Coordinates of C-alpha atoms in Angstrom, one line a residue:
K1 CA 0.0 0.0 0.0
H2 CA 1.3 3.4 -1.0
S3 CA 0.8 5.6 2.0
G4 CA 1.5 8.9 0.2
K5 CA -0.9 11.3 -1.4
L6 CA 0.8 12.1 -4.8
P7 CA -0.5 10.4 -8.0
A8 CA 1.5 7.6 -9.5
Q9 CA 2.9 9.7 -12.4
A10 CA 4.5 12.1 -9.8
M11 CA 5.6 9.7 -7.1
G12 CA 4.7 6.1 -8.0
H13 CA 6.1 3.0 -6.5
N14 CA 6.4 -0.6 -7.7
W15 CA 8.1 -3.8 -6.4
V16 CA 10.4 -5.7 -8.8
L17 CA 12.1 -9.0 -7.9
S18 CA 15.3 -10.2 -9.6
K19 CA 18.6 -11.8 -9.0
A20 CA 20.7 -9.4 -6.9
A21 CA 23.2 -9.0 -9.7
D22 CA 20.4 -7.9 -12.2
A23 CA 18.7 -5.2 -10.0
A24 CA 20.8 -2.2 -11.0
G25 CA 20.5 -3.0 -14.7
I26 CA 16.7 -3.5 -14.5
S27 CA 16.4 -0.2 -12.7
S28 CA 18.5 1.6 -15.2
D29 CA 16.6 0.1 -18.2
G30 CA 13.3 0.9 -16.4
I31 CA 13.9 4.6 -16.7
G32 CA 13.7 4.4 -20.5
A33 CA 10.8 2.0 -20.4
G34 CA 8.5 4.8 -19.1
F35 CA 5.5 5.1 -16.9
A36 CA 3.2 3.3 -19.4
N37 CA 5.3 0.2 -18.9
D38 CA 5.5 0.5 -15.1
H39 CA 9.2 1.5 -15.6
I40 CA 10.1 -2.1 -16.5
K41 CA 11.6 -2.8 -19.9
K42 CA 9.2 -4.9 -22.0
G43 CA 10.1 -8.5 -22.1
D44 CA 12.9 -8.2 -19.5
A45 CA 13.8 -11.8 -18.8
R46 CA 15.8 -10.7 -15.7
V47 CA 12.5 -9.7 -13.9
I48 CA 11.2 -12.6 -11.9
A49 CA 8.1 -10.8 -10.6
H50 CA 6.8 -7.3 -10.4
T51 CA 3.8 -5.1 -9.5
K52 CA 2.3 -2.3 -11.4
I53 CA 3.1 1.3 -10.3
V54 CA 0.7 2.6 -7.8
G55 CA 0.1 6.2 -6.5
G56 CA -0.9 7.6 -3.1
G57 CA -3.6 5.6 -1.4
Q58 CA -3.5 2.8 -3.9
S59 CA -2.5 -0.9 -3.3
T60 CA -1.2 -3.7 -5.4
S61 CA 0.1 -7.2 -4.9
V62 CA 2.0 -9.9 -6.8
T63 CA 1.9 -13.6 -6.9
F64 CA 4.7 -15.7 -8.5
P65 CA 5.8 -19.4 -8.5
T66 CA 8.6 -20.0 -6.1
S67 CA 9.9 -22.5 -8.7
A68 CA 11.4 -19.5 -10.4
L69 CA 13.8 -19.2 -7.4
K70 CA 16.9 -21.3 -6.6
K71 CA 18.1 -22.0 -3.1
G72 CA 21.4 -20.2 -2.4
E73 CA 20.9 -17.6 -5.1
A74 CA 21.0 -13.9 -4.0
Y75 CA 17.7 -12.0 -4.8
S76 CA 16.8 -8.4 -4.5
F77 CA 13.7 -6.3 -4.7
V78 CA 13.7 -2.7 -5.9
C79 CA 11.3 0.1 -6.9
T80 CA 12.1 1.1 -10.5
F81 CA 10.4 4.4 -10.5
P82 CA 13.1 6.9 -11.6
G83 CA 15.4 7.9 -8.8
H84 CA 13.9 5.5 -6.2
S85 CA 16.2 2.4 -6.6
A86 CA 19.0 4.0 -4.7
I87 CA 17.1 3.7 -1.4
M88 CA 14.0 1.7 -2.1
K89 CA 15.6 -1.8 -2.3
G90 CA 16.4 -4.8 -0.2
A91 CA 17.4 -8.4 -0.1
F92 CA 14.8 -11.1 -0.7
K93 CA 15.6 -14.3 1.2
F94 CA 14.6 -17.7 -0.2
G95 CA 15.1 -21.1 1.2

């Protein structure tokens, strides 16, 4: 849930899961992908799961098969809205 008040185009947030090594590249490519694509490059095979971008007061969720994850692999989540990935990120632990 986005607890802010600004619309998605001004201050949106999403959640993108990938291998840790791919997160920076996904974020960088997401800037050029644009808002209409939820700031995720179309067909980006590095993306394991993601939500749409939401604005203030909106909510979203995501479901994905854990079979896409491998025990021992390092995974990260990040917000790919431009400028957010520097601080809106974290480790995703599996297994």
